């Protein structure tokens, strides 16, 4: 079974829910032998993965690519750190945005491109503001109490 071009092997649906993605990049991944076979079988999970700069490189961390079932028992470490293949200009832009602006690099989609190369779509994102439900709950309760008081004494 071969992958069609741009068929997603793994999608991180939670990333677009938790973050506001401003810009996307396409990065190659440095894989070892049996990881490619596992990806071609469609066995990968990037839901808990994150991307981070370390030194002059950017790595995909905590992505789960299980060992290939028909391979050697010592295939590869499923959650190992994988180097992303980007241009120096892109690496500097991403690392600068993380350090200076507090942005986050999130993995969005793992797929094979038209040439059959494994690619990772990453996004430069900022966290969405979460609503403080405590204030909302306090306001709602006060409005109810106020309405009851006005009804009883008004």
Coordinates of N, CA and C in Angstrom, one line a residue:
X1 N 0.8 -1.2 0.0 CA 0.0 0.0 0.0 C 0.9 1.2 0.0
X2 N 0.8 2.1 -1.0 CA 1.6 3.3 -1.1 C 0.7 4.5 -0.8
X3 N 1.4 5.5 -0.2 CA 0.7 6.7 0.2 C 0.5 7.6 -1.1
X4 N -0.7 8.2 -1.2 CA -0.9 9.2 -2.2 C -0.2 10.5 -1.8
X5 N 0.1 11.4 -2.7 CA 0.8 12.6 -2.3 C -0.1 13.4 -1.4
X6 N 0.6 14.0 -0.3 CA 0.0 14.8 0.7 C -1.1 14.1 1.5
X7 N -1.1 12.8 1.5 CA -2.0 12.1 2.5 C -1.4 12.2 3.9
X8 N -2.2 12.6 4.8 CA -1.7 12.8 6.2 C -1.5 11.5 6.9
X9 N -0.4 11.2 7.4 CA -0.1 10.1 8.2 C -0.6 10.3 9.6
X10 N -0.4 11.5 10.1 CA -0.9 11.9 11.5 C -1.2 13.4 11.5
X11 N -2.3 13.7 12.1 CA -2.8 15.1 12.2 C -2.9 15.5 13.7
X12 N -2.5 16.7 14.0 CA -2.6 17.2 15.4 C -3.8 18.1 15.4
X13 N -5.0 17.6 15.6 CA -6.2 18.4 15.6 C -6.2 19.4 16.8
X14 N -5.7 19.0 17.9 CA -5.7 19.8 19.1 C -4.9 21.1 19.0
X15 N -3.9 21.1 18.1 CA -3.0 22.3 17.9 C -3.8 23.5 17.5
X16 N -4.7 23.3 16.6 CA -5.5 24.5 16.1 C -6.5 24.9 17.1
X17 N -6.9 24.0 18.0 CA -7.9 24.4 19.0 C -7.2 25.1 20.2
X18 N -6.0 24.7 20.5 CA -5.2 25.4 21.6 C -4.4 26.6 21.2
X19 N -4.1 26.7 20.0 CA -3.2 27.8 19.5 C -3.8 28.5 18.3
X20 N -3.4 29.7 18.2 CA -3.7 30.5 17.0 C -2.5 30.5 16.1
X21 N -2.6 29.7 15.0 CA -1.4 29.5 14.1 C -1.3 30.7 13.2
X22 N -0.1 31.4 13.2 CA 0.1 32.6 12.4 C 0.8 32.3 11.1
X23 N 1.7 31.3 11.1 CA 2.5 31.1 9.9 C 2.8 29.6 9.9
X24 N 2.8 28.9 8.7 CA 3.2 27.5 8.7 C 4.5 27.3 7.8
X25 N 5.2 26.3 8.2 CA 6.4 25.9 7.5 C 6.3 24.4 7.2
X26 N 7.1 24.0 6.1 CA 7.2 22.6 5.8 C 8.6 22.2 6.1
X27 N 8.8 21.1 6.9 CA 10.1 20.7 7.3 C 10.2 19.2 7.0
X28 N 11.4 18.8 6.6 CA 11.8 17.4 6.5 C 12.1 16.8 7.8
X29 N 12.1 15.5 7.9 CA 12.4 14.9 9.2 C 13.5 13.9 9.0
X30 N 14.5 13.9 9.9 CA 15.6 13.0 9.9 C 15.1 11.7 10.5
X31 N 14.9 10.7 9.7 CA 14.4 9.4 10.2 C 15.4 8.3 10.0
X32 N 15.3 7.2 10.8 CA 16.1 6.0 10.7 C 15.2 4.9 10.0
X33 N 15.9 3.9 9.5 CA 15.3 2.9 8.6 C 13.9 2.5 8.9
X34 N 13.6 1.9 10.0 CA 12.3 1.3 10.2 C 11.2 2.4 10.5
X35 N 11.6 3.6 10.8 CA 10.6 4.7 11.0 C 9.8 5.0 9.8
X36 N 10.5 5.0 8.6 CA 9.9 5.2 7.3 C 8.8 4.2 7.1
X37 N 9.2 2.9 7.3 CA 8.2 1.8 7.1 C 7.0 2.0 8.0
X38 N 7.2 2.3 9.2 CA 6.1 2.6 10.2 C 5.2 3.7 9.7
X39 N 5.8 4.8 9.2 CA 5.0 5.9 8.7 C 4.2 5.5 7.4
X40 N 4.8 4.7 6.6 CA 4.1 4.3 5.4 C 2.9 3.4 5.7
X41 N 3.0 2.7 6.8 CA 1.9 1.9 7.3 C 0.8 2.8 8.0
X42 N 1.1 4.1 8.1 CA 0.2 5.0 8.7 C 0.2 4.9 10.2
X43 N 1.2 4.5 10.8 CA 1.3 4.4 12.3 C 2.2 5.4 12.9
X44 N 1.5 6.5 13.3 CA 2.3 7.6 14.0 C 1.3 8.4 14.7
X45 N 1.8 9.1 15.8 CA 0.9 10.0 16.6 C 1.7 11.2 17.0
X46 N 1.2 12.4 16.6 CA 1.9 13.6 17.0 C 1.0 14.5 17.9
X47 N 0.0 13.9 18.5 CA -0.9 14.6 19.3 C -0.2 15.2 20.6
X48 N 0.7 14.4 21.1 CA 1.4 14.8 22.3 C 2.8 15.4 22.0
X49 N 3.1 15.6 20.7 CA 4.4 16.0 20.3 C 4.5 17.5 20.4
X50 N 5.8 18.0 20.5 CA 6.0 19.4 20.4 C 7.3 19.7 19.7
X51 N 7.6 20.9 19.3 CA 8.8 21.2 18.5 C 9.5 22.3 19.3
X52 N 10.8 22.1 19.4 CA 11.6 23.0 20.2 C 13.0 23.2 19.6
X53 N 13.5 24.4 19.7 CA 14.9 24.7 19.3 C 15.9 24.3 20.4
X54 N 17.0 23.6 20.0 CA 18.1 23.3 20.9 C 19.4 23.6 20.1
X55 N 20.1 24.6 20.6 CA 21.3 25.0 20.0 C 21.0 25.6 18.6
X56 N 21.6 25.1 17.6 CA 21.4 25.7 16.3 C 20.4 24.8 15.5
X57 N 19.7 23.9 16.1 CA 18.8 23.0 15.4 C 17.4 23.0 16.0
X58 N 16.5 22.5 15.3 CA 15.1 22.4 15.8 C 14.7 20.9 15.7
X59 N 14.1 20.4 16.8 CA 13.8 19.0 17.0 C 12.3 18.8 17.2
X60 N 11.8 17.7 16.7 CA 10.5 17.2 17.0 C 10.6 16.3 18.2
X61 N 9.9 16.6 19.3 CA 10.1 15.8 20.5 C 8.8 15.2 20.9
X62 N 8.9 13.9 21.4 CA 7.8 13.2 21.9 C 6.8 12.7 20.9
X63 N 7.2 12.7 19.6 CA 6.3 12.1 18.6 C 6.4 10.6 18.7
X64 N 5.3 9.9 18.6 CA 5.2 8.5 18.8 C 5.2 7.8 17.4
X65 N 6.3 7.2 17.0 CA 6.3 6.4 15.8 C 6.7 5.0 16.2
X66 N 5.7 4.1 16.3 CA 5.9 2.8 16.9 C 6.9 1.9 16.0
X67 N 7.5 0.9 16.5 CA 8.4 0.1 15.7 C 7.7 -0.6 14.6
X68 N 8.4 -0.9 13.5 CA 7.8 -1.6 12.4 C 7.6 -3.1 12.8
X69 N 6.4 -3.6 12.6 CA 6.0 -4.9 13.1 C 6.9 -6.0 12.5
X70 N 7.3 -5.9 11.2 CA 8.0 -7.0 10.6 C 9.5 -6.8 10.6
X71 N 9.9 -5.8 11.3 CA 11.4 -5.5 11.4 C 12.1 -6.2 12.5
X72 N 13.3 -5.8 12.8 CA 14.1 -6.2 13.8 C 13.5 -5.8 15.2
X73 N 13.7 -6.6 16.2 CA 13.1 -6.2 17.5 C 13.7 -5.0 18.1
X74 N 14.9 -4.6 17.6 CA 15.6 -3.4 18.1 C 15.5 -2.4 17.0
X75 N 14.3 -2.1 16.5 CA 14.1 -1.1 15.4 C 14.6 0.3 15.8
X76 N 13.8 1.0 16.5 CA 14.1 2.3 16.9 C 13.3 2.7 18.2
X77 N 13.8 3.7 18.8 CA 13.1 4.2 20.0 C 11.8 5.0 19.6
X78 N 10.6 4.6 20.0 CA 9.4 5.2 19.5 C 9.2 6.7 19.8
X79 N 9.7 7.2 20.9 CA 9.5 8.6 21.2 C 10.8 9.3 21.2
X80 N 11.8 9.0 20.4 CA 13.0 9.7 20.4 C 12.9 11.1 19.8
X81 N 13.9 11.9 20.0 CA 14.0 13.2 19.5 C 14.4 13.1 18.0
X82 N 13.7 13.8 17.1 CA 14.0 13.7 15.7 C 14.3 15.2 15.2
X83 N 15.4 15.3 14.5 CA 15.9 16.5 14.0 C 15.0 16.9 12.8
X84 N 14.6 18.2 12.7 CA 13.9 18.7 11.6 C 14.8 19.4 10.6
X85 N 14.6 19.1 9.3 CA 15.4 19.7 8.3 C 14.8 20.9 7.7
X86 N 15.4 22.1 8.1 CA 15.0 23.4 7.6 C 16.1 24.2 7.2
X87 N 15.9 25.2 6.4 CA 16.9 26.2 6.0 C 17.4 27.0 7.2
X88 N 18.6 27.4 7.2 CA 19.2 28.2 8.3 C 18.3 29.5 8.5
X89 N 17.8 30.1 7.5 CA 17.0 31.3 7.6 C 15.7 31.0 8.4
X90 N 15.1 29.8 8.1 CA 13.8 29.4 8.7 C 14.1 29.1 10.2
X91 N 15.2 28.4 10.5 CA 15.6 28.0 11.8 C 15.8 29.3 12.7
X92 N 16.5 30.3 12.1 CA 16.7 31.5 12.8 C 15.4 32.3 13.1
X93 N 14.5 32.3 12.1 CA 13.2 32.9 12.3 C 12.4 32.3 13.4
X94 N 12.3 30.9 13.4 CA 11.6 30.2 14.4 C 12.2 30.3 15.7
X95 N 13.5 30.2 15.9 CA 14.1 30.3 17.2 C 14.0 31.7 17.7
X96 N 14.1 32.7 16.9 CA 14.0 34.1 17.3 C 12.6 34.4 17.8
X97 N 11.6 33.9 17.1 CA 10.2 34.1 17.5 C 9.9 33.4 18.9
X98 N 10.5 32.3 19.1 CA 10.3 31.6 20.4 C 10.9 32.3 21.5
X99 N 12.2 32.8 21.3 CA 12.9 33.4 22.4 C 12.5 34.9 22.6
X100 N 12.2 35.7 21.6 CA 11.9 37.1 21.7 C 10.5 37.4 21.9
X101 N 9.6 36.7 21.2 CA 8.2 37.0 21.2 C 7.4 36.0 22.0
X102 N 8.0 35.0 22.5 CA 7.2 34.0 23.3 C 6.3 33.1 22.5
X103 N 6.6 32.9 21.2 CA 5.7 32.1 20.4 C 6.0 30.6 20.6
X104 N 5.2 29.8 20.1 CA 5.3 28.3 20.2 C 5.3 27.7 18.9
X105 N 6.1 26.7 18.7 CA 6.2 26.0 17.4 C 5.4 24.7 17.6
X106 N 4.3 24.5 16.9 CA 3.5 23.3 17.1 C 3.5 22.4 15.8
X107 N 3.6 21.1 16.0 CA 3.5 20.2 14.8 C 2.0 20.1 14.4
X108 N 1.7 20.3 13.1 CA 0.3 20.3 12.7 C -0.1 19.0 11.9
X109 N 0.8 18.6 11.0 CA 0.5 17.5 10.2 C 1.7 16.7 9.7
X110 N 1.7 15.4 9.8 CA 2.8 14.6 9.3 C 2.3 13.9 8.0
X111 N 3.1 14.0 6.9 CA 2.6 13.5 5.7 C 3.7 13.1 4.7
X112 N 3.4 12.5 3.6 CA 4.4 12.3 2.5 C 4.1 13.2 1.4
X113 N 5.1 13.9 0.9 CA 4.8 14.8 -0.3 C 4.8 14.0 -1.6
X114 N 4.6 14.7 -2.7 CA 4.5 14.1 -4.0 C 5.7 13.2 -4.4
X115 N 6.9 13.5 -3.9 CA 8.1 12.8 -4.2 C 8.3 11.6 -3.2
X116 N 7.4 11.4 -2.3 CA 7.5 10.3 -1.3 C 8.4 10.6 -0.1
X117 N 8.7 11.9 0.1 CA 9.5 12.2 1.3 C 8.6 12.6 2.5
X118 N 9.0 12.2 3.7 CA 8.2 12.4 4.9 C 8.4 13.9 5.2
X119 N 7.3 14.6 5.4 CA 7.4 16.0 5.8 C 6.5 16.3 7.0
X120 N 6.9 17.3 7.7 CA 6.1 17.7 8.9 C 5.7 19.2 8.7
X121 N 4.4 19.5 8.7 CA 3.9 20.8 8.7 C 3.9 21.4 10.1
X122 N 4.7 22.4 10.3 CA 4.8 23.0 11.7 C 4.2 24.5 11.6
X123 N 3.7 24.9 12.7 CA 3.1 26.3 12.7 C 3.8 27.1 13.8
X124 N 4.0 28.4 13.5 CA 4.4 29.3 14.5 C 3.1 29.9 15.1
X125 N 2.9 29.7 16.3 CA 1.6 30.0 16.9 C 1.8 30.8 18.3
X126 N 0.7 31.4 18.6 CA 0.6 31.9 20.0 C -0.6 31.3 20.6
X127 N -0.5 31.2 22.0 CA -1.6 30.6 22.7 C -2.9 31.4 22.7
X128 N -4.0 30.8 22.6 CA -5.3 31.5 22.6 C -5.6 31.9 24.1
X129 N -6.2 33.0 24.3 CA -6.5 33.4 25.6 C -7.7 32.5 26.1
X130 N -7.5 32.0 27.3 CA -8.6 31.2 27.9 C -9.5 32.1 28.7
X131 N -10.7 31.8 28.7 CA -11.7 32.6 29.5 C -11.6 32.2 30.9
X132 N -11.6 33.1 31.8 CA -11.6 32.8 33.2 C -13.0 32.6 33.6
X133 N -13.3 31.3 33.8 CA -14.7 30.9 34.0 C -15.1 31.3 35.4
X134 N -14.2 31.5 36.3 CA -14.6 31.9 37.7 C -15.3 33.2 37.7
X135 N -14.7 34.2 36.9 CA -15.4 35.5 36.8 C -16.7 35.4 36.2
X136 N -16.9 34.6 35.2 CA -18.1 34.4 34.5 C -19.2 33.8 35.5
X137 N -18.7 32.8 36.2 CA -19.6 32.2 37.2 C -20.0 33.1 38.3
X138 N -19.1 33.9 38.8 CA -19.5 34.9 39.8 C -20.5 35.9 39.2
X139 N -20.3 36.4 38.0 CA -21.2 37.4 37.4 C -22.5 36.8 37.2
X140 N -22.6 35.6 36.8 CA -23.9 34.9 36.5 C -24.6 34.7 37.8
X141 N -23.9 34.3 38.9 CA -24.6 34.1 40.2 C -25.1 35.4 40.8
X142 N -24.3 36.5 40.6 CA -24.7 37.8 41.1 C -25.9 38.3 40.4
X143 N -26.0 38.1 39.0 CA -27.1 38.5 38.3 C -28.4 37.7 38.7
X144 N -28.3 36.5 39.0 CA -29.4 35.7 39.5 C -29.9 36.2 40.8
X145 N -28.9 36.4 41.7 CA -29.3 36.9 43.1 C -29.9 38.3 43.0
X146 N -29.4 39.2 42.2 CA -29.9 40.5 42.0 C -31.3 40.5 41.4
X147 N -31.5 39.6 40.5 CA -32.9 39.5 39.9 C -33.9 39.0 40.9
X148 N -33.5 38.0 41.8 CA -34.3 37.5 42.9 C -34.6 38.6 43.9
X149 N -33.6 39.4 44.3 CA -33.8 40.4 45.2 C -34.8 41.5 44.7
X150 N -34.6 41.9 43.4 CA -35.4 42.9 42.8 C -36.8 42.4 42.7
X151 N -37.0 41.1 42.4 CA -38.3 40.5 42.3 C -39.1 40.5 43.6
X152 N -38.4 40.1 44.7 CA -38.9 40.0 46.0 C -39.2 41.4 46.7
X153 N -38.3 42.4 46.5 CA -38.5 43.6 47.1 C -38.9 44.7 46.2
X154 N -39.2 44.5 45.0 CA -39.5 45.5 44.0 C -40.9 45.7 43.6

